[in-house]
Amino acid sequence: MTGVLIERKALRFTPAAVPVTECVIGHQSEQLEAGSARRVECEIQAIGLGEAARWLQAATPGVLVHLTGFLAARSQNSKQLRLHVTTIEFVEGNKNG
């Protein structure tokens, strides 16, 4: 997924001392659906652990990023999805640097 880092929370650590960063990614694209172009705009909750957390923490809000990972429920009690970031690439040529 490619999008703009809208916001990120402060770096925190799990009880096992694993770094964690939560953030919001804004995605905009044009997708083909049933033979017609469709504009897609959404905000996605994401979380990074370990090295992904450190990279997200170093990123400046407004930067364009390409994230890979997997979707999982926010918690055992919530069906709301969140992207768990496994890799992050900073995309050059974005509007903010």
Coordinates of C-alpha atoms in Angstrom, one line a residue:
M1 CA 0.0 0.0 0.0
T2 CA 1.2 3.5 -0.8
G3 CA 0.1 6.6 1.1
V4 CA 1.0 9.6 3.1
L5 CA 1.9 9.4 6.7
I6 CA -0.9 11.5 8.3
E7 CA 0.0 11.1 12.0
R8 CA 2.0 8.8 14.3
K9 CA 1.9 8.3 18.0
A10 CA 4.9 8.4 20.2
L11 CA 7.2 5.3 20.2
R12 CA 6.4 2.9 23.1
F13 CA 7.6 -0.5 24.1
T14 CA 5.9 -3.8 24.9
P15 CA 6.6 -5.5 28.2
A16 CA 9.2 -7.5 26.3
A17 CA 10.9 -4.3 25.2
V18 CA 9.8 -4.5 21.6
P19 CA 9.4 -1.0 20.1
V20 CA 5.8 -0.1 18.8
T21 CA 4.6 2.8 16.7
E22 CA 0.9 3.3 15.7
C23 CA 0.1 5.6 12.8
V24 CA -2.5 6.7 10.2
I25 CA -1.8 6.4 6.5
G26 CA -3.8 8.3 3.9
H27 CA -4.2 6.4 0.6
Q28 CA -5.5 7.8 -2.7
S29 CA -5.6 6.0 -6.0
E30 CA -7.6 5.1 -9.0
Q31 CA -8.7 1.5 -9.3
L32 CA -10.6 -0.5 -12.0
E33 CA -13.9 -1.9 -10.8
A34 CA -16.3 -3.7 -13.1
G35 CA -14.6 -2.1 -16.1
S36 CA -14.9 1.4 -14.8
A37 CA -12.3 3.7 -13.0
R38 CA -13.0 4.4 -9.4
R39 CA -11.3 6.9 -7.2
V40 CA -10.3 5.4 -3.9
E41 CA -9.5 7.6 -0.8
C42 CA -9.2 6.2 2.7
E43 CA -7.3 6.5 6.0
I44 CA -5.9 3.3 7.4
Q45 CA -4.8 2.6 10.9
A46 CA -1.4 0.9 10.9
I47 CA 1.1 -0.4 13.5
G48 CA 4.8 -1.3 13.3
L49 CA 6.8 -3.4 15.7
G50 CA 10.6 -3.7 15.9
E51 CA 12.5 -2.2 13.1
A52 CA 9.3 -1.1 11.3
A53 CA 8.4 0.9 14.4
R54 CA 11.7 2.7 14.4
W55 CA 11.4 3.5 10.7
L56 CA 7.9 4.8 11.1
Q57 CA 9.0 6.9 14.1
A58 CA 11.8 8.5 12.1
A59 CA 9.4 9.4 9.3
T60 CA 8.0 13.0 9.1
P61 CA 4.2 13.3 8.8
G62 CA 3.4 14.2 5.2
V63 CA 6.0 11.8 3.7
L64 CA 4.9 9.4 1.0
V65 CA 5.6 5.7 2.0
H66 CA 5.1 2.3 0.5
L67 CA 4.1 -0.2 3.2
T68 CA 3.8 -4.0 3.0
G69 CA 2.4 -6.2 5.8
F70 CA -0.8 -7.9 6.7
L71 CA -4.2 -7.0 8.0
A72 CA -5.3 -8.2 11.4
A73 CA -8.1 -7.4 13.9
R74 CA -7.2 -4.6 16.3
S75 CA -7.7 -6.9 19.3
Q76 CA -9.4 -10.0 20.3
N77 CA -12.5 -8.0 21.2
S78 CA -12.5 -5.8 18.0
K79 CA -13.2 -6.8 14.5
Q80 CA -11.8 -3.4 13.2
L81 CA -8.8 -4.1 10.9
R82 CA -5.4 -2.6 11.2
L83 CA -2.3 -2.9 8.9
H84 CA 0.6 -4.5 10.6
V85 CA 3.7 -3.0 8.8
T86 CA 6.5 -5.5 8.0
T87 CA 8.4 -3.3 5.5
I88 CA 8.5 0.4 4.8
E89 CA 10.0 2.2 1.8
F90 CA 10.1 6.0 1.5
V91 CA 8.9 7.1 -2.0
E92 CA 11.0 9.8 -3.6
G93 CA 9.4 12.7 -5.4
N94 CA 6.6 13.4 -2.9
K95 CA 5.3 16.9 -2.3
N96 CA 6.9 17.5 1.1
G97 CA 10.5 16.6 0.3

